[in-house]
Short mmCIF file of C-alpha atoms and ligand atoms in Angstrom, two decimals:
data_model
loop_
_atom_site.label_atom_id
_atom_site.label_comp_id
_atom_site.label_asym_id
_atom_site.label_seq_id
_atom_site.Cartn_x
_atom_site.Cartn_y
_atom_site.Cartn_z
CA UNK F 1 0.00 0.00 0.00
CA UNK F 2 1.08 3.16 -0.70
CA UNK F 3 0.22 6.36 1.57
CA UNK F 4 2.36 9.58 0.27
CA UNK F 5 5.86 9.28 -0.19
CA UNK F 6 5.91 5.75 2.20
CA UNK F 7 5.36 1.98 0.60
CA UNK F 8 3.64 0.33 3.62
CA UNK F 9 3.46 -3.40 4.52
CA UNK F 10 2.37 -5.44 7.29
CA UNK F 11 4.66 -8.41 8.22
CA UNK F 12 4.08 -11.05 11.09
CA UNK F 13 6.94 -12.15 12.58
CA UNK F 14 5.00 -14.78 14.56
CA UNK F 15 1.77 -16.25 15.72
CA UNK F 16 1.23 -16.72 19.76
CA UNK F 17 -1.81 -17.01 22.15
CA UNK F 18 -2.38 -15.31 25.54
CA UNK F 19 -4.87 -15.74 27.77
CA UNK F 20 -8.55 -14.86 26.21
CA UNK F 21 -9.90 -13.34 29.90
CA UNK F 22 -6.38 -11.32 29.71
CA UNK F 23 -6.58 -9.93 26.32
CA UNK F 24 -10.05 -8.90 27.18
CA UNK F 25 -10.18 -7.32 30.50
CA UNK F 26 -13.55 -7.04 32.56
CA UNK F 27 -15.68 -8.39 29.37
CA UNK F 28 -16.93 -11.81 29.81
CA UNK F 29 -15.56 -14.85 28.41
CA UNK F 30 -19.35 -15.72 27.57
CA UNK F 31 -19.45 -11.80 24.83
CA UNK F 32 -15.80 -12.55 23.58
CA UNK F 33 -15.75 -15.78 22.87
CA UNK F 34 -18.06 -15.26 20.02
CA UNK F 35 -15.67 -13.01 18.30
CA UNK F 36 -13.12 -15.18 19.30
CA UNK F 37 -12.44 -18.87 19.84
CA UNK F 38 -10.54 -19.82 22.68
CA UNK F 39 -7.75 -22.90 22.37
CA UNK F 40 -8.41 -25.66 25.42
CA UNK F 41 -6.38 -23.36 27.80
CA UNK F 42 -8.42 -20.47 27.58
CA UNK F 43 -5.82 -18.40 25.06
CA UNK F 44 -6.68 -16.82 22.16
CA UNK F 45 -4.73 -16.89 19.34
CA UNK F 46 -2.41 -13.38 18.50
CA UNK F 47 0.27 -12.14 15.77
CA UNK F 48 2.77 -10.32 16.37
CA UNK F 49 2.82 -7.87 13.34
CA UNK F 50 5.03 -5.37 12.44
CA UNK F 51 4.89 -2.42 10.02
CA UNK F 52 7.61 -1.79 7.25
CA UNK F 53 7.11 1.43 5.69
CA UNK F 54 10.04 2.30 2.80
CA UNK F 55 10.67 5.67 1.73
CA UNK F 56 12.95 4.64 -1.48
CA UNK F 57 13.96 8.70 -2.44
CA UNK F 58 15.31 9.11 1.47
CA UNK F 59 16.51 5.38 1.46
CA UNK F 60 14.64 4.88 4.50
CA UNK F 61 13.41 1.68 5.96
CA UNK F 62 11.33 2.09 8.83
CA UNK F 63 10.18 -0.94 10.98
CA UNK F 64 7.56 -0.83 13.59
CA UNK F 65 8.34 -3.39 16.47
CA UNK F 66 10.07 -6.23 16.21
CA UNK F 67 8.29 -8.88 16.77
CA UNK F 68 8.28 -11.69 19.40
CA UNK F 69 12.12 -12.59 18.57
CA UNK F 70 13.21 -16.04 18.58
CA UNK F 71 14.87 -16.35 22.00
CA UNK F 72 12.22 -19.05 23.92
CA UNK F 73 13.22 -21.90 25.81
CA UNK F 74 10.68 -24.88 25.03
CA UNK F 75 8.78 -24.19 28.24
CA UNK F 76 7.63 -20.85 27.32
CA UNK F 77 7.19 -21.34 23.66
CA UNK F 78 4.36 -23.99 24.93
CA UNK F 79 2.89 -21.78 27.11
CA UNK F 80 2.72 -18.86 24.68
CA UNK F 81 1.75 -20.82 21.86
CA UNK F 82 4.75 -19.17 19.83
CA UNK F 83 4.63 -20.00 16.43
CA UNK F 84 7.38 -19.33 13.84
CA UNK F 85 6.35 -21.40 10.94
CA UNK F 86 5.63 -18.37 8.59
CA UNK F 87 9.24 -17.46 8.58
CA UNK F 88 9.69 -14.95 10.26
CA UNK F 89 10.74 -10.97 9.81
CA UNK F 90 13.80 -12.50 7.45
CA UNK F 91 10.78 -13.91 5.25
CA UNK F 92 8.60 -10.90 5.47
CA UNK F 93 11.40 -8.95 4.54
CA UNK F 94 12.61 -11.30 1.94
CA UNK F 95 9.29 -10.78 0.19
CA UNK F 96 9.51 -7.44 -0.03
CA UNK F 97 13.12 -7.80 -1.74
CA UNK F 98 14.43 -6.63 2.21
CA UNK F 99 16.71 -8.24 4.43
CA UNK F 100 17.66 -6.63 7.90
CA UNK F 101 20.76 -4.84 7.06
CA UNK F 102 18.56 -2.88 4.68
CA UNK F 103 16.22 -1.30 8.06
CA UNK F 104 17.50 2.03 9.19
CA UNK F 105 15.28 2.63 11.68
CA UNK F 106 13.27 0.31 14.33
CA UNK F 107 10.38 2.49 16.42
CA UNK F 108 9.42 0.49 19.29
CA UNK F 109 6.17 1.53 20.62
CA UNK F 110 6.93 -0.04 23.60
CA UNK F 111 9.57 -2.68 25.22
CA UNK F 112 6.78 -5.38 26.27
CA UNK F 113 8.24 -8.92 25.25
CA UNK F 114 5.30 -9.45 22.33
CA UNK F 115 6.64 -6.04 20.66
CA UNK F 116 10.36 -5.76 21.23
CA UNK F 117 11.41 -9.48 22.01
CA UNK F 118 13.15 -9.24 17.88
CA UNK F 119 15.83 -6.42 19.47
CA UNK F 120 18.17 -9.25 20.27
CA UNK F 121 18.36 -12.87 18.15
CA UNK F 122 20.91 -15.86 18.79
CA UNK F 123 23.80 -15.67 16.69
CA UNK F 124 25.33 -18.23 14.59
CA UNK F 125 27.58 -19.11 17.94
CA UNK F 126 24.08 -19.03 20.09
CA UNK F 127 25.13 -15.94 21.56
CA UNK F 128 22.66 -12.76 21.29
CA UNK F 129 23.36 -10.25 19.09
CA UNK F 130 21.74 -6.73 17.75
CA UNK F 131 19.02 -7.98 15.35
CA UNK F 132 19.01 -4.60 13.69
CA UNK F 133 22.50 -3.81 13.92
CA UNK F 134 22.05 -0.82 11.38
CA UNK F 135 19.06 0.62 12.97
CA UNK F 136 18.75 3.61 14.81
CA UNK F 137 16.15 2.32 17.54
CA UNK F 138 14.06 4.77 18.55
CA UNK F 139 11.99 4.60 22.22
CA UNK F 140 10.43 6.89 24.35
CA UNK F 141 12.96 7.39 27.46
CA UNK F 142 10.03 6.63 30.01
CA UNK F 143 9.21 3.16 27.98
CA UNK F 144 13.10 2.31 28.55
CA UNK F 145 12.97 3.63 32.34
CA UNK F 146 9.88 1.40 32.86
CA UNK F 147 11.51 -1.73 30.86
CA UNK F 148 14.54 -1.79 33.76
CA UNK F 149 13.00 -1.00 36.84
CA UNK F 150 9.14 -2.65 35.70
CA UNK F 151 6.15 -2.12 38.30
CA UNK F 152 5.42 -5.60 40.37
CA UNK F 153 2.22 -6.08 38.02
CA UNK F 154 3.76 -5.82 34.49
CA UNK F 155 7.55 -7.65 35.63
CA UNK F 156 5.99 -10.34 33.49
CA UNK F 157 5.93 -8.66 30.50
CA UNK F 158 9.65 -6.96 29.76
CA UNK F 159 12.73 -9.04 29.71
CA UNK F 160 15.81 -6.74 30.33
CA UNK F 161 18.31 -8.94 28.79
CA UNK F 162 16.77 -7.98 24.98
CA UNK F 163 18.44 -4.63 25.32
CA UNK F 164 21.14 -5.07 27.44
CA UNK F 165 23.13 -4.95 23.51
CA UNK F 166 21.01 -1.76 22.62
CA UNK F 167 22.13 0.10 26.16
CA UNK F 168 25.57 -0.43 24.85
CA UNK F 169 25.53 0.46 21.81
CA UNK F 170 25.13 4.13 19.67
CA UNK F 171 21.90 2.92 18.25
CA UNK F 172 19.66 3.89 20.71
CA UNK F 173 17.32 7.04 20.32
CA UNK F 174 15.53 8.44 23.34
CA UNK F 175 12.10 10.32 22.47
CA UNK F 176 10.17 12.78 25.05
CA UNK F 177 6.25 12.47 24.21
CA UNK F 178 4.08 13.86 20.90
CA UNK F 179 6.92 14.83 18.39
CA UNK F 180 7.79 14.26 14.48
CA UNK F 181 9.93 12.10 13.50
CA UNK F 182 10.22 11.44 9.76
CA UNK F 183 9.11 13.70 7.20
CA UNK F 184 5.46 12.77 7.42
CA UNK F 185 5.73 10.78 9.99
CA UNK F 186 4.48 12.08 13.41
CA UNK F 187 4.65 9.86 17.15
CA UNK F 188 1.68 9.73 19.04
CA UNK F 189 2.46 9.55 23.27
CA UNK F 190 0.28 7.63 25.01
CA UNK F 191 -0.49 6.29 28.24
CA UNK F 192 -3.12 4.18 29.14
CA UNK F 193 -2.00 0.37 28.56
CA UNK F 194 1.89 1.63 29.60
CA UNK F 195 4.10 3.87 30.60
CA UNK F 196 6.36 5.40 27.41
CA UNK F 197 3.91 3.89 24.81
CA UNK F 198 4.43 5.30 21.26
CA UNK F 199 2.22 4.91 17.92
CA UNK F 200 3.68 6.20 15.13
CA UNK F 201 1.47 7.91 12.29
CA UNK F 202 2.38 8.05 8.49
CA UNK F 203 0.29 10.80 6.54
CA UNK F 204 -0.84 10.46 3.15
CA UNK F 205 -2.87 12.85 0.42
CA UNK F 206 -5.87 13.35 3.16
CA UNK F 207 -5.66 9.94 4.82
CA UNK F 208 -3.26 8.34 7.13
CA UNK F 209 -2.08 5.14 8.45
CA UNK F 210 -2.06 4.76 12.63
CA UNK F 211 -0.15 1.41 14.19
CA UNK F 212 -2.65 1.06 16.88
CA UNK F 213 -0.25 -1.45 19.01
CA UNK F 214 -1.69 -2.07 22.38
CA UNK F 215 -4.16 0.53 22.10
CA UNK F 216 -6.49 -1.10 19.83
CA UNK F 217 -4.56 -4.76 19.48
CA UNK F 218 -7.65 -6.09 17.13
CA UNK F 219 -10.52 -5.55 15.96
CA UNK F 220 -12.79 -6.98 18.46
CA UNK F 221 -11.35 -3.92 21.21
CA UNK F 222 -12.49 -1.14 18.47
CA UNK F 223 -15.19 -1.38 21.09
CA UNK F 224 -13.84 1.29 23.69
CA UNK F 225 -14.80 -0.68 26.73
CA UNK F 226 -12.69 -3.67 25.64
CA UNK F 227 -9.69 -3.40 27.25
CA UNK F 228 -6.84 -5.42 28.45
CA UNK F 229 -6.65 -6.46 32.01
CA UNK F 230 -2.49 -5.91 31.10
CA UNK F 231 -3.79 -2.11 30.90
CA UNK F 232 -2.02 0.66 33.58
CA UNK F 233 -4.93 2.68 33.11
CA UNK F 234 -7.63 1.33 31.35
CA UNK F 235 -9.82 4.43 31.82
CA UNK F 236 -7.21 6.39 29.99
CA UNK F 237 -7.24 4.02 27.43
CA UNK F 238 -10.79 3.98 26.57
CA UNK F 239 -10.34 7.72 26.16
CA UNK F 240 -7.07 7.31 23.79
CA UNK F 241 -8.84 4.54 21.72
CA UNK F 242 -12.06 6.96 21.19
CA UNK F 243 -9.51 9.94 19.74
CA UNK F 244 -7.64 7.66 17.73
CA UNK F 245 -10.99 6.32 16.52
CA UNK F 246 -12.43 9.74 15.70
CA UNK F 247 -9.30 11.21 13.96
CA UNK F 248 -9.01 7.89 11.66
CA UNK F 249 -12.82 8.80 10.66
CA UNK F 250 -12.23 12.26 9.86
CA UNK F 251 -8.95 11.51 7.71
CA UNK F 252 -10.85 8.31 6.07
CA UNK F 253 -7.47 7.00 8.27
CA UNK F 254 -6.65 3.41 8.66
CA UNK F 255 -6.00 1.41 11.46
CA UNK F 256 -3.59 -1.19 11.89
CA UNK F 257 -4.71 -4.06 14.61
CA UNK F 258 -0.57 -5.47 15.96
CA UNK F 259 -2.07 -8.32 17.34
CA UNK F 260 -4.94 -9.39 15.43
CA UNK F 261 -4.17 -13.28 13.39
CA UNK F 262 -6.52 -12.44 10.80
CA UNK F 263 -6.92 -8.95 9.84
CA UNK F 264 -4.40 -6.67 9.67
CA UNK F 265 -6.16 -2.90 9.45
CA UNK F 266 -9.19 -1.20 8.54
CA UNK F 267 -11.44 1.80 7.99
CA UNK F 268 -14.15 3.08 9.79
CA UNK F 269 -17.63 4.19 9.36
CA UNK F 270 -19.86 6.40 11.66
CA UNK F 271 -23.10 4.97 12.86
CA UNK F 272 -25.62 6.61 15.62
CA UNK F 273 -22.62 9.39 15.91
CA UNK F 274 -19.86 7.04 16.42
CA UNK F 275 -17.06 5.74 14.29
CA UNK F 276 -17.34 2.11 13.93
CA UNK F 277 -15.26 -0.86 12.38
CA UNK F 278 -16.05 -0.29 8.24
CA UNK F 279 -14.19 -2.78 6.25
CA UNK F 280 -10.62 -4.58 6.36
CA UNK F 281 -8.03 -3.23 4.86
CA UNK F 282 -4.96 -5.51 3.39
CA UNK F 283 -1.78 -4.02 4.00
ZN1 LIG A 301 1.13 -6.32 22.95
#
């Protein structure tokens, strides 16, 4: 797809499954189970997507997240369901004539294990190294503060050890809140699911594209009471979801779901005064 000067594609870099009560917060199992089957443990099954969005005249290759990285032990590859059999971010890439020496830039949106875990892969020798190592990585400093020193309820969900390589090296790119980054490209600070979260926004000829990450993580939470019991602030959230929700209406903007299996964006339509899911959109 192409949105002004950027060629956009989605990639998965893997398939898991978290728990279906989790991903759905105070909704019951009995509403969201009809948009979504669990597995027989009660998880529902997730991508991790990423964005790629090329700008060929700047020779920039921007990736959004990184995907769930390959660094499991057998234990928690069960228990996440993690499933690699697509290939990968070296296939996604592959298909789009891309291979990771080619991305310039990696924007995290935030350093959760499900959206950062591709920082660091094993190396031929099993070690870890920089899975970017050309990339500037850019992060909002309170998203890296919260990644070291994580509140007891989210310790779960950051592993330190995927940027011990990034600390150390010149790649990393601190960001303070709301700013631009690329030329049409803008970062939008929010809040409400974590500390530090970022959603980058590419703008087109009068529409634009929004990575929703773990604001709107698919389709079934357009609704803005369905939120994640992972959430900080899930009254926050409901609030963030709503603006992102009326700004992609006004701009005929598109929405792209990060952990949705199945679709990977869409556009929105206003019924009884209120922007609601329209049609997918294949990215
Ligand atoms: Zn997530």
């Amino acid at each position: 797809m192409r949105v002004g000067r950027y060629e956009i594609a989605s990639i998965v870099d893997a398939f898991y499954a978290l728990d279906g009560g989790a991903m759905f917060g105070v909704v019951p199992r009995a509403l969201w189970e009809r948009k979504v089957e669990p597995d027989g443990r009660n998880r529902i099954r997730l991508a991790a997507r990423c964005l790629l969005a090329v700008d060929r005249d700047a020779r920039r290759v921007i990736l959004v997240d990184d995907g769930i990285g390959d660094r499991w032990d057998a234990r928690r590859a069960d228990l996440y369901a993690i499933d690699r059999s697509g290939g990968g971010l070296d296939a996604g890439l592959a298909r789009l004539g891309l291979a990771r020496d080619h991305v310039t830039d990696v924007v995290l949106t935030h350093l959760q294990f499900d959206h950062a875990g591709g920082t660091t892969r094993s190396g031929p020798d099993g070690r870890p190294q920089l899975a970017f190592p050309r990339a500037t990585h850019h992060v909002q400093r309170r998203a890296w503060q919260l990644a070291h020193a994580p509140s007891e309820k989210d310790a779960g969900s950051f592993r330190a050890k995927d940027f011990e390589l990034l600390q150390h090296s010149n790649l990393l790119h601190l960001l303070e809140g709301d700013t631009p980054l690329f030329p049409d490209v803008e970062i939008i600070a929010s809040e409400g699911h974590t500390e530090g979260q970022q959603l980058p926004r590419f703008h087109g000829d009068s529409t634009h594209v929004t990575f929703c990450a773990d604001v709107i993580p698919t389709h079934a939470h357009l609704r803005p009471s369905w939120v994640m019991a992972y959430d900080a602030l899930p009254l926050t959230t409901i609030e963030e979801k709503k603006v992102l929700m009326a700004e992609a209406l006004e701009d005929d903007g598109i929405l792209v779901f990060e952990h949705d299996p199945l679709m990977a964006a869409c556009r929105l339509r206003e019924e009884d005064g209120r922007p609601v899911f329209r049609e997918a959109v294949e990215i």
